[in-house]
Amino acid sequence: MGYAGLDLSGRLAVIIGGTSGIGRAIARGLAQAGASVVATGRRGALVESIAGEIEELGRRTLRQTADVTDPASLDALLAACERLAPVDILVNSAGITARAPTVSVSDADWERILETNLTGTLRRGYGRIINVASLTASVGFYEVAAYAASKAGVAALTRSLAVEWGSSGVCVNALVPGVFRTPLNEGLLDGTARGRELLLRTPMHRFGHPDELVGAAIFLASESASFVTGHLLAVDGGFLASGVNQ
């Protein structure tokens, strides 16, 4: 990496939701920085695919599926990882969203979004914890109230756990991605009025690429961030700084 404080050699990172989109990019990036990486999700084929990529980078990994809403599967994941090495870094990147008028969101959908994005995050904890929050924790987005509520909870949880666990040397931070086009949201962005508005609100006038989150993730996972905790690190092309753009 060119700076020893960013070298993750000898570390084991577990990426929850690491098989696609932002999580997959972070998994590859941490592996490139020297870490062994276990990238997990619900779909076995995707777990197999990212594990192969990590091995191609010369790093150790496991092929272990996990469902963030299922405590038993998380326990099995932890047990499997601990047979490989102590877990040093945990990235909570699992997330779902759905756009709909708030009054028409079913109770089941509301609970499913909260369970995946917030309650699942609460169940886990290790030495470097990186949660994935959202712009919606700071500004209002139309018709994604459940998602926004869950991500605001992730932001609050990040700060609270940083305070609670700081004396133990556990650093808890969150990435705040701007608008990154991924399979999760492409249907909301491509050729839509919403997508055009988001581009207008982003001073760089483009969507982010998942690889552009990797540097921030490596920093938060590294010794260079040993005195950084409770921080929400925006990687957003200037979105949160934006006022008038033309």
CSV table of C-alpha atoms in Angstrom, one decimal:
chain,number,residue,atom,x,y,z
A,1,MET,CA,0.0,0.0,0.0
A,2,GLY,CA,3.0,2.3,0.4
A,3,TYR,CA,2.3,3.0,4.0
A,4,ALA,CA,2.6,0.4,6.8
A,5,GLY,CA,-0.4,1.8,8.7
A,6,LEU,CA,-2.7,0.7,5.8
A,7,ASP,CA,-1.2,-2.8,5.5
A,8,LEU,CA,-3.8,-5.4,6.5
A,9,SER,CA,-1.5,-8.4,6.3
A,10,GLY,CA,-2.2,-10.9,9.0
A,11,ARG,CA,-5.8,-9.6,9.6
A,12,LEU,CA,-9.0,-11.5,9.0
A,13,ALA,CA,-11.9,-9.5,7.7
A,14,VAL,CA,-15.5,-10.7,7.5
A,15,ILE,CA,-17.8,-9.0,5.1
A,16,ILE,CA,-21.5,-9.5,5.8
A,17,GLY,CA,-23.3,-8.8,2.5
A,18,GLY,CA,-19.9,-9.1,0.7
A,19,THR,CA,-21.0,-11.0,-2.4
A,20,SER,CA,-22.3,-8.1,-4.6
A,21,GLY,CA,-22.2,-4.4,-5.1
A,22,ILE,CA,-20.5,-2.3,-2.5
A,23,GLY,CA,-19.8,-5.2,-0.2
A,24,ARG,CA,-18.1,-7.2,-2.9
A,25,ALA,CA,-15.8,-4.2,-3.9
A,26,ILE,CA,-14.8,-3.8,-0.2
A,27,ALA,CA,-14.1,-7.5,0.1
A,28,ARG,CA,-11.7,-7.4,-2.9
A,29,GLY,CA,-10.1,-4.2,-1.7
A,30,LEU,CA,-9.4,-5.5,1.8
A,31,ALA,CA,-7.9,-8.6,0.2
A,32,GLN,CA,-5.7,-6.5,-2.0
A,33,ALA,CA,-4.6,-4.6,1.1
A,34,GLY,CA,-3.3,-7.9,2.6
A,35,ALA,CA,-6.2,-9.3,4.7
A,36,SER,CA,-7.7,-12.7,4.6
A,37,VAL,CA,-11.3,-12.1,3.7
A,38,VAL,CA,-14.5,-14.1,4.3
A,39,ALA,CA,-17.2,-12.5,2.1
A,40,THR,CA,-20.6,-13.9,2.9
A,41,GLY,CA,-24.3,-13.6,1.9
A,42,ARG,CA,-27.3,-15.8,1.4
A,43,ARG,CA,-26.6,-17.2,-2.1
A,44,GLY,CA,-24.1,-20.0,-2.3
A,45,ALA,CA,-23.2,-19.3,-5.9
A,46,LEU,CA,-22.2,-15.7,-5.2
A,47,VAL,CA,-20.2,-16.8,-2.1
A,48,GLU,CA,-18.3,-19.3,-4.3
A,49,SER,CA,-17.6,-16.6,-6.9
A,50,ILE,CA,-16.2,-14.0,-4.6
A,51,ALA,CA,-14.2,-16.6,-2.7
A,52,GLY,CA,-12.5,-17.6,-5.9
A,53,GLU,CA,-11.6,-14.0,-6.6
A,54,ILE,CA,-10.1,-13.6,-3.1
A,55,GLU,CA,-8.1,-16.8,-3.6
A,56,GLU,CA,-6.8,-15.5,-6.9
A,57,LEU,CA,-5.4,-12.5,-5.0
A,58,GLY,CA,-3.4,-15.0,-2.8
A,59,ARG,CA,-5.5,-14.6,0.3
A,60,ARG,CA,-7.2,-17.1,2.5
A,61,THR,CA,-11.0,-17.3,2.7
A,62,LEU,CA,-14.0,-19.6,3.5
A,63,ARG,CA,-17.1,-20.5,1.6
A,64,GLN,CA,-19.8,-19.9,4.2
A,65,THR,CA,-23.3,-18.6,3.5
A,66,ALA,CA,-25.0,-16.5,6.1
A,67,ASP,CA,-28.4,-14.7,6.4
A,68,VAL,CA,-28.1,-11.5,8.5
A,69,THR,CA,-31.7,-12.0,9.8
A,70,ASP,CA,-30.9,-15.6,11.0
A,71,PRO,CA,-28.9,-15.6,14.3
A,72,ALA,CA,-28.1,-19.3,13.9
A,73,SER,CA,-26.5,-18.7,10.5
A,74,LEU,CA,-24.4,-15.9,12.0
A,75,ASP,CA,-23.3,-18.2,14.8
A,76,ALA,CA,-22.2,-20.8,12.3
A,77,LEU,CA,-20.3,-18.1,10.3
A,78,LEU,CA,-18.5,-17.0,13.5
A,79,ALA,CA,-17.6,-20.5,14.4
A,80,ALA,CA,-16.2,-21.2,10.9
A,81,CYS,CA,-14.2,-18.0,10.9
A,82,GLU,CA,-12.7,-18.6,14.3
A,83,ARG,CA,-11.4,-22.0,13.0
A,84,LEU,CA,-9.5,-20.0,10.4
A,85,ALA,CA,-8.2,-17.1,12.6
A,86,PRO,CA,-9.4,-14.6,15.1
A,87,VAL,CA,-11.7,-12.0,13.4
A,88,ASP,CA,-10.1,-8.5,13.4
A,89,ILE,CA,-12.4,-6.6,11.0
A,90,LEU,CA,-16.1,-6.8,10.5
A,91,VAL,CA,-17.9,-5.0,7.7
A,92,ASN,CA,-21.7,-4.9,7.9
A,93,SER,CA,-22.7,-4.2,4.3
A,94,ALA,CA,-25.9,-6.3,4.0
A,95,GLY,CA,-28.8,-4.1,3.0
A,96,ILE,CA,-32.1,-4.0,1.1
A,97,THR,CA,-34.4,-1.2,0.0
A,98,ALA,CA,-37.8,-0.8,-1.7
A,99,ARG,CA,-39.4,2.4,-3.0
A,100,ALA,CA,-43.0,2.8,-2.2
A,101,PRO,CA,-45.3,5.4,-0.6
A,102,THR,CA,-44.8,5.0,3.2
A,103,VAL,CA,-48.5,4.4,3.9
A,104,SER,CA,-48.6,1.5,1.4
A,105,VAL,CA,-45.5,-0.3,2.8
A,106,SER,CA,-46.7,-3.5,4.5
A,107,ASP,CA,-45.9,-4.3,8.0
A,108,ALA,CA,-43.9,-7.3,6.8
A,109,ASP,CA,-41.8,-5.2,4.3
A,110,TRP,CA,-41.2,-2.6,7.0
A,111,GLU,CA,-40.0,-5.2,9.5
A,112,ARG,CA,-37.9,-7.0,6.8
A,113,ILE,CA,-36.0,-3.8,5.9
A,114,LEU,CA,-35.4,-2.9,9.5
A,115,GLU,CA,-34.4,-6.5,10.4
A,116,THR,CA,-31.8,-6.6,7.6
A,117,ASN,CA,-30.4,-3.1,7.8
A,118,LEU,CA,-30.5,-2.4,11.6
A,119,THR,CA,-31.3,-5.3,13.8
A,120,GLY,CA,-28.8,-7.5,11.9
A,121,THR,CA,-26.1,-5.0,12.5
A,122,LEU,CA,-26.8,-4.9,16.3
A,123,ARG,CA,-26.1,-8.6,16.7
A,124,ARG,CA,-22.4,-8.5,15.9
A,125,GLY,CA,-19.2,-6.9,17.2
A,126,TYR,CA,-15.4,-7.0,16.7
A,127,GLY,CA,-12.2,-4.9,16.8
A,128,ARG,CA,-12.7,-2.9,13.7
A,129,ILE,CA,-16.3,-2.6,12.8
A,130,ILE,CA,-17.4,-0.8,9.7
A,131,ASN,CA,-21.1,-0.3,9.2
A,132,VAL,CA,-22.6,1.0,5.9
A,133,ALA,CA,-25.0,3.9,6.5
A,134,SER,CA,-26.7,6.1,3.9
A,135,LEU,CA,-27.3,9.6,2.8
A,136,THR,CA,-30.9,9.0,3.9
A,137,ALA,CA,-29.7,9.1,7.5
A,138,SER,CA,-29.0,12.9,7.0
A,139,VAL,CA,-31.4,14.1,4.3
A,140,GLY,CA,-34.9,13.1,3.2
A,141,PHE,CA,-35.5,10.8,0.2
A,142,TYR,CA,-38.9,10.4,-1.4
A,143,GLU,CA,-40.7,7.1,-0.7
A,144,VAL,CA,-38.0,5.2,1.1
A,145,ALA,CA,-39.0,5.8,4.7
A,146,ALA,CA,-38.4,2.3,6.1
A,147,TYR,CA,-34.9,2.3,4.5
A,148,ALA,CA,-34.1,5.8,5.8
A,149,ALA,CA,-35.3,4.9,9.3
A,150,SER,CA,-33.1,1.8,9.3
A,151,LYS,CA,-30.0,3.6,8.1
A,152,ALA,CA,-30.6,6.5,10.6
A,153,GLY,CA,-30.6,3.7,13.2
A,154,VAL,CA,-27.3,2.3,11.8
A,155,ALA,CA,-25.8,5.8,12.2
A,156,ALA,CA,-27.0,6.1,15.8
A,157,LEU,CA,-25.9,2.6,16.6
A,158,THR,CA,-22.4,3.3,15.2
A,159,ARG,CA,-22.0,6.3,17.5
A,160,SER,CA,-23.5,4.6,20.5
A,161,LEU,CA,-21.3,1.5,20.1
A,162,ALA,CA,-18.2,3.6,19.6
A,163,VAL,CA,-18.9,5.2,23.0
A,164,GLU,CA,-19.7,1.9,24.7
A,165,TRP,CA,-16.7,0.0,23.3
A,166,GLY,CA,-14.1,2.6,22.9
A,167,SER,CA,-12.3,1.8,26.1
A,168,SER,CA,-11.9,-1.8,24.9
A,169,GLY,CA,-10.0,-0.6,21.8
A,170,VAL,CA,-12.9,-1.5,19.4
A,171,CYS,CA,-13.3,1.2,16.7
A,172,VAL,CA,-16.8,1.5,15.3
A,173,ASN,CA,-17.3,3.7,12.3
A,174,ALA,CA,-19.6,3.8,9.3
A,175,LEU,CA,-19.2,4.6,5.6
A,176,VAL,CA,-21.8,6.8,4.1
A,177,PRO,CA,-21.9,6.1,0.4
A,178,GLY,CA,-23.3,8.7,-2.0
A,179,VAL,CA,-25.2,7.5,-5.0
A,180,PHE,CA,-23.5,4.3,-6.2
A,181,ARG,CA,-25.2,2.4,-9.0
A,182,THR,CA,-25.5,-1.3,-8.0
A,183,PRO,CA,-27.9,-4.1,-8.8
A,184,LEU,CA,-29.8,-3.1,-5.6
A,185,ASN,CA,-30.8,0.3,-6.9
A,186,GLU,CA,-30.3,0.4,-10.7
A,187,GLY,CA,-34.0,0.1,-11.3
A,188,LEU,CA,-34.5,3.4,-9.4
A,189,LEU,CA,-31.7,5.2,-11.2
A,190,ASP,CA,-31.5,4.2,-14.8
A,191,GLY,CA,-33.3,6.7,-17.1
A,192,THR,CA,-35.6,7.9,-14.3
A,193,ALA,CA,-36.4,11.4,-13.0
A,194,ARG,CA,-35.1,10.3,-9.6
A,195,GLY,CA,-31.7,9.3,-11.2
A,196,ARG,CA,-31.5,12.7,-13.0
A,197,GLU,CA,-32.3,14.6,-9.8
A,198,LEU,CA,-29.6,12.6,-7.9
A,199,LEU,CA,-27.0,13.5,-10.5
A,200,LEU,CA,-28.0,17.1,-10.3
A,201,ARG,CA,-27.6,17.1,-6.5
A,202,THR,CA,-24.2,15.5,-6.8
A,203,PRO,CA,-21.5,18.1,-7.5
A,204,MET,CA,-19.4,15.6,-9.4
A,205,HIS,CA,-22.4,14.9,-11.7
A,206,ARG,CA,-22.0,11.2,-11.8
A,207,PHE,CA,-22.8,8.1,-9.8
A,208,GLY,CA,-20.0,6.5,-7.8
A,209,HIS,CA,-18.3,3.3,-8.6
A,210,PRO,CA,-18.2,0.7,-5.8
A,211,ASP,CA,-14.4,0.6,-6.0
A,212,GLU,CA,-14.3,4.2,-4.9
A,213,LEU,CA,-15.3,3.1,-1.4
A,214,VAL,CA,-12.4,0.8,-1.0
A,215,GLY,CA,-9.8,3.3,0.1
A,216,ALA,CA,-12.1,4.6,2.9
A,217,ALA,CA,-12.8,1.1,4.0
A,218,ILE,CA,-9.1,0.1,4.1
A,219,PHE,CA,-8.4,3.2,6.2
A,220,LEU,CA,-11.1,2.5,8.7
A,221,ALA,CA,-10.0,-1.1,8.9
A,222,SER,CA,-6.4,-0.3,9.4
A,223,GLU,CA,-4.0,0.8,12.2
A,224,SER,CA,-4.1,4.3,10.7
A,225,ALA,CA,-7.6,4.6,12.1
A,226,SER,CA,-6.7,3.5,15.6
A,227,PHE,CA,-8.0,6.8,17.1
A,228,VAL,CA,-11.0,7.2,14.8
A,229,THR,CA,-14.3,5.9,16.2
A,230,GLY,CA,-17.9,7.0,16.0
A,231,HIS,CA,-17.2,8.7,12.7
A,232,LEU,CA,-19.5,8.7,9.7
A,233,LEU,CA,-17.3,8.9,6.6
A,234,ALA,CA,-19.1,10.2,3.6
A,235,VAL,CA,-17.9,9.1,0.2
A,236,ASP,CA,-20.5,10.9,-1.8
A,237,GLY,CA,-19.1,13.1,-4.6
A,238,GLY,CA,-20.0,16.1,-2.5
A,239,PHE,CA,-23.8,15.3,-2.1
A,240,LEU,CA,-24.0,16.3,1.5
A,241,ALA,CA,-22.1,19.5,0.9
A,242,SER,CA,-24.4,20.4,-1.9
A,243,GLY,CA,-26.7,23.4,-1.9
A,244,VAL,CA,-27.2,25.1,-5.3
A,245,ASN,CA,-25.5,23.3,-8.2
A,246,GLN,CA,-26.3,25.6,-11.1
